[in-house]
Amino acid sequence: MTEKTKEVIYDEVLEVLDKLRPFLQRDGGDVDLVDVEDGIVKLKLMGACGSCPSSTITLKAGIERALVEEVEGIIEVVQVF
């Protein structure tokens, strides 16, 4: 695994989130990238996503899966409030 700077990883995470954002916005939600630290992405779910009972599934099965697959070094996604 190659060593990447935090800035490069942050930018790559934003690119993936920008691909996913239209699907979240279609349902009245959105996502905000709070931080990336030690392979853990911290996200804030907003709008309808923030209060949706399926938000955990969206976060783990959707967003986390995409980020782990597409951004080297990402190991987990957590929600912050």
mmCIF file with all atom_site columns, C-alpha atoms in Angstrom:
data_model
loop_
_atom_site.group_PDB
_atom_site.id
_atom_site.type_symbol
_atom_site.label_atom_id
_atom_site.label_alt_id
_atom_site.label_comp_id
_atom_site.label_asym_id
_atom_site.label_entity_id
_atom_site.label_seq_id
_atom_site.pdbx_PDB_ins_code
_atom_site.Cartn_x
_atom_site.Cartn_y
_atom_site.Cartn_z
_atom_site.occupancy
_atom_site.B_iso_or_equiv
_atom_site.pdbx_formal_charge
_atom_site.auth_seq_id
_atom_site.auth_comp_id
_atom_site.auth_asym_id
_atom_site.auth_atom_id
_atom_site.pdbx_PDB_model_num
ATOM 1  C CA . MET A 1 1  ? 0.000   0.000  0.000  1.00 0.00 ? 1  MET A CA 1
ATOM 2  C CA . THR A 1 2  ? 1.388   3.377  -0.951 1.00 0.00 ? 2  THR A CA 1
ATOM 3  C CA . GLU A 1 3  ? 1.583   6.217  1.524  1.00 0.00 ? 3  GLU A CA 1
ATOM 4  C CA . LYS A 1 4  ? -0.832  9.027  0.696  1.00 0.00 ? 4  LYS A CA 1
ATOM 5  C CA . THR A 1 5  ? -1.101  12.416 2.267  1.00 0.00 ? 5  THR A CA 1
ATOM 6  C CA . LYS A 1 6  ? -4.217  13.321 4.216  1.00 0.00 ? 6  LYS A CA 1
ATOM 7  C CA . GLU A 1 7  ? -5.006  15.981 1.605  1.00 0.00 ? 7  GLU A CA 1
ATOM 8  C CA . VAL A 1 8  ? -4.948  13.463 -1.268 1.00 0.00 ? 8  VAL A CA 1
ATOM 9  C CA . ILE A 1 9  ? -7.165  11.016 0.634  1.00 0.00 ? 9  ILE A CA 1
ATOM 10 C CA . TYR A 1 10 ? -9.541  13.852 1.587  1.00 0.00 ? 10 TYR A CA 1
ATOM 11 C CA . ASP A 1 11 ? -9.826  14.893 -2.075 1.00 0.00 ? 11 ASP A CA 1
ATOM 12 C CA . GLU A 1 12 ? -10.451 11.293 -3.183 1.00 0.00 ? 12 GLU A CA 1
ATOM 13 C CA . VAL A 1 13 ? -13.154 10.876 -0.545 1.00 0.00 ? 13 VAL A CA 1
ATOM 14 C CA . LEU A 1 14 ? -14.820 14.091 -1.763 1.00 0.00 ? 14 LEU A CA 1
ATOM 15 C CA . GLU A 1 15 ? -14.789 12.764 -5.342 1.00 0.00 ? 15 GLU A CA 1
ATOM 16 C CA . VAL A 1 16 ? -16.580 9.579  -4.296 1.00 0.00 ? 16 VAL A CA 1
ATOM 17 C CA . LEU A 1 17 ? -19.076 11.513 -2.183 1.00 0.00 ? 17 LEU A CA 1
ATOM 18 C CA . ASP A 1 18 ? -19.804 13.778 -5.149 1.00 0.00 ? 18 ASP A CA 1
ATOM 19 C CA . LYS A 1 19 ? -20.726 10.661 -7.168 1.00 0.00 ? 19 LYS A CA 1
ATOM 20 C CA . LEU A 1 20 ? -23.083 9.486  -4.408 1.00 0.00 ? 20 LEU A CA 1
ATOM 21 C CA . ARG A 1 21 ? -24.558 12.884 -3.566 1.00 0.00 ? 21 ARG A CA 1
ATOM 22 C CA . PRO A 1 22 ? -27.253 12.899 -6.321 1.00 0.00 ? 22 PRO A CA 1
ATOM 23 C CA . PHE A 1 23 ? -28.768 9.691  -4.920 1.00 0.00 ? 23 PHE A CA 1
ATOM 24 C CA . LEU A 1 24 ? -28.933 11.177 -1.423 1.00 0.00 ? 24 LEU A CA 1
ATOM 25 C CA . GLN A 1 25 ? -30.317 14.482 -2.688 1.00 0.00 ? 25 GLN A CA 1
ATOM 26 C CA . ARG A 1 26 ? -33.004 12.700 -4.674 1.00 0.00 ? 26 ARG A CA 1
ATOM 27 C CA . ASP A 1 27 ? -34.406 11.490 -1.342 1.00 0.00 ? 27 ASP A CA 1
ATOM 28 C CA . GLY A 1 28 ? -34.084 14.904 0.316  1.00 0.00 ? 28 GLY A CA 1
ATOM 29 C CA . GLY A 1 29 ? -30.766 14.295 2.067  1.00 0.00 ? 29 GLY A CA 1
ATOM 30 C CA . ASP A 1 30 ? -27.098 15.064 1.729  1.00 0.00 ? 30 ASP A CA 1
ATOM 31 C CA . VAL A 1 31 ? -23.757 14.328 3.340  1.00 0.00 ? 31 VAL A CA 1
ATOM 32 C CA . ASP A 1 32 ? -20.997 16.555 4.692  1.00 0.00 ? 32 ASP A CA 1
ATOM 33 C CA . LEU A 1 33 ? -17.405 15.384 5.063  1.00 0.00 ? 33 LEU A CA 1
ATOM 34 C CA . VAL A 1 34 ? -16.232 16.332 8.555  1.00 0.00 ? 34 VAL A CA 1
ATOM 35 C CA . ASP A 1 35 ? -12.803 14.672 8.710  1.00 0.00 ? 35 ASP A CA 1
ATOM 36 C CA . VAL A 1 36 ? -10.624 11.783 7.572  1.00 0.00 ? 36 VAL A CA 1
ATOM 37 C CA . GLU A 1 37 ? -8.293  10.390 10.207 1.00 0.00 ? 37 GLU A CA 1
ATOM 38 C CA . ASP A 1 38 ? -6.345  7.119  10.280 1.00 0.00 ? 38 ASP A CA 1
ATOM 39 C CA . GLY A 1 39 ? -8.500  5.568  7.567  1.00 0.00 ? 39 GLY A CA 1
ATOM 40 C CA . ILE A 1 40 ? -11.756 6.549  9.249  1.00 0.00 ? 40 ILE A CA 1
ATOM 41 C CA . VAL A 1 41 ? -14.085 8.906  7.399  1.00 0.00 ? 41 VAL A CA 1
ATOM 42 C CA . LYS A 1 42 ? -16.318 11.052 9.606  1.00 0.00 ? 42 LYS A CA 1
ATOM 43 C CA . LEU A 1 43 ? -19.532 12.147 7.919  1.00 0.00 ? 43 LEU A CA 1
ATOM 44 C CA . LYS A 1 44 ? -22.535 14.187 8.924  1.00 0.00 ? 44 LYS A CA 1
ATOM 45 C CA . LEU A 1 45 ? -25.787 13.088 7.316  1.00 0.00 ? 45 LEU A CA 1
ATOM 46 C CA . MET A 1 46 ? -28.038 16.056 6.614  1.00 0.00 ? 46 MET A CA 1
ATOM 47 C CA . GLY A 1 47 ? -31.606 16.729 5.615  1.00 0.00 ? 47 GLY A CA 1
ATOM 48 C CA . ALA A 1 48 ? -33.815 13.661 5.349  1.00 0.00 ? 48 ALA A CA 1
ATOM 49 C CA . CYS A 1 49 ? -30.762 11.413 5.751  1.00 0.00 ? 49 CYS A CA 1
ATOM 50 C CA . GLY A 1 50 ? -30.083 12.774 9.226  1.00 0.00 ? 50 GLY A CA 1
ATOM 51 C CA . SER A 1 51 ? -33.374 11.507 10.627 1.00 0.00 ? 51 SER A CA 1
ATOM 52 C CA . CYS A 1 52 ? -34.082 8.554  8.343  1.00 0.00 ? 52 CYS A CA 1
ATOM 53 C CA . PRO A 1 53 ? -34.432 5.159  10.040 1.00 0.00 ? 53 PRO A CA 1
ATOM 54 C CA . SER A 1 54 ? -32.403 3.645  7.183  1.00 0.00 ? 54 SER A CA 1
ATOM 55 C CA . SER A 1 55 ? -29.497 6.074  7.604  1.00 0.00 ? 55 SER A CA 1
ATOM 56 C CA . THR A 1 56 ? -27.250 3.400  9.141  1.00 0.00 ? 56 THR A CA 1
ATOM 57 C CA . ILE A 1 57 ? -27.805 1.157  6.130  1.00 0.00 ? 57 ILE A CA 1
ATOM 58 C CA . THR A 1 58 ? -27.130 4.082  3.778  1.00 0.00 ? 58 THR A CA 1
ATOM 59 C CA . LEU A 1 59 ? -23.960 4.926  5.693  1.00 0.00 ? 59 LEU A CA 1
ATOM 60 C CA . LYS A 1 60 ? -22.520 1.409  5.982  1.00 0.00 ? 60 LYS A CA 1
ATOM 61 C CA . ALA A 1 61 ? -23.859 -0.521 2.969  1.00 0.00 ? 61 ALA A CA 1
ATOM 62 C CA . GLY A 1 62 ? -23.776 2.397  0.559  1.00 0.00 ? 62 GLY A CA 1
ATOM 63 C CA . ILE A 1 63 ? -21.306 5.124  1.408  1.00 0.00 ? 63 ILE A CA 1
ATOM 64 C CA . GLU A 1 64 ? -18.785 3.048  3.376  1.00 0.00 ? 64 GLU A CA 1
ATOM 65 C CA . ARG A 1 65 ? -18.721 0.288  0.774  1.00 0.00 ? 65 ARG A CA 1
ATOM 66 C CA . ALA A 1 66 ? -18.065 2.765  -2.041 1.00 0.00 ? 66 ALA A CA 1
ATOM 67 C CA . LEU A 1 67 ? -15.319 4.576  -0.131 1.00 0.00 ? 67 LEU A CA 1
ATOM 68 C CA . VAL A 1 68 ? -13.525 1.385  0.969  1.00 0.00 ? 68 VAL A CA 1
ATOM 69 C CA . GLU A 1 69 ? -13.604 0.087  -2.618 1.00 0.00 ? 69 GLU A CA 1
ATOM 70 C CA . GLU A 1 70 ? -12.525 3.313  -4.307 1.00 0.00 ? 70 GLU A CA 1
ATOM 71 C CA . VAL A 1 71 ? -10.155 5.053  -1.875 1.00 0.00 ? 71 VAL A CA 1
ATOM 72 C CA . GLU A 1 72 ? -7.053  3.206  -0.756 1.00 0.00 ? 72 GLU A CA 1
ATOM 73 C CA . GLY A 1 73 ? -6.528  3.418  2.977  1.00 0.00 ? 73 GLY A CA 1
ATOM 74 C CA . ILE A 1 74 ? -10.161 3.919  4.012  1.00 0.00 ? 74 ILE A CA 1
ATOM 75 C CA . ILE A 1 75 ? -11.265 1.276  6.493  1.00 0.00 ? 75 ILE A CA 1
ATOM 76 C CA . GLU A 1 76 ? -14.457 2.649  8.036  1.00 0.00 ? 76 GLU A CA 1
ATOM 77 C CA . VAL A 1 77 ? -17.084 5.370  7.840  1.00 0.00 ? 77 VAL A CA 1
ATOM 78 C CA . VAL A 1 78 ? -18.698 6.758  10.985 1.00 0.00 ? 78 VAL A CA 1
ATOM 79 C CA . GLN A 1 79 ? -21.496 9.246  11.482 1.00 0.00 ? 79 GLN A CA 1
ATOM 80 C CA . VAL A 1 80 ? -20.930 12.333 13.593 1.00 0.00 ? 80 VAL A CA 1
ATOM 81 C CA . PHE A 1 81 ? -23.672 14.583 14.888 1.00 0.00 ? 81 PHE A CA 1
#
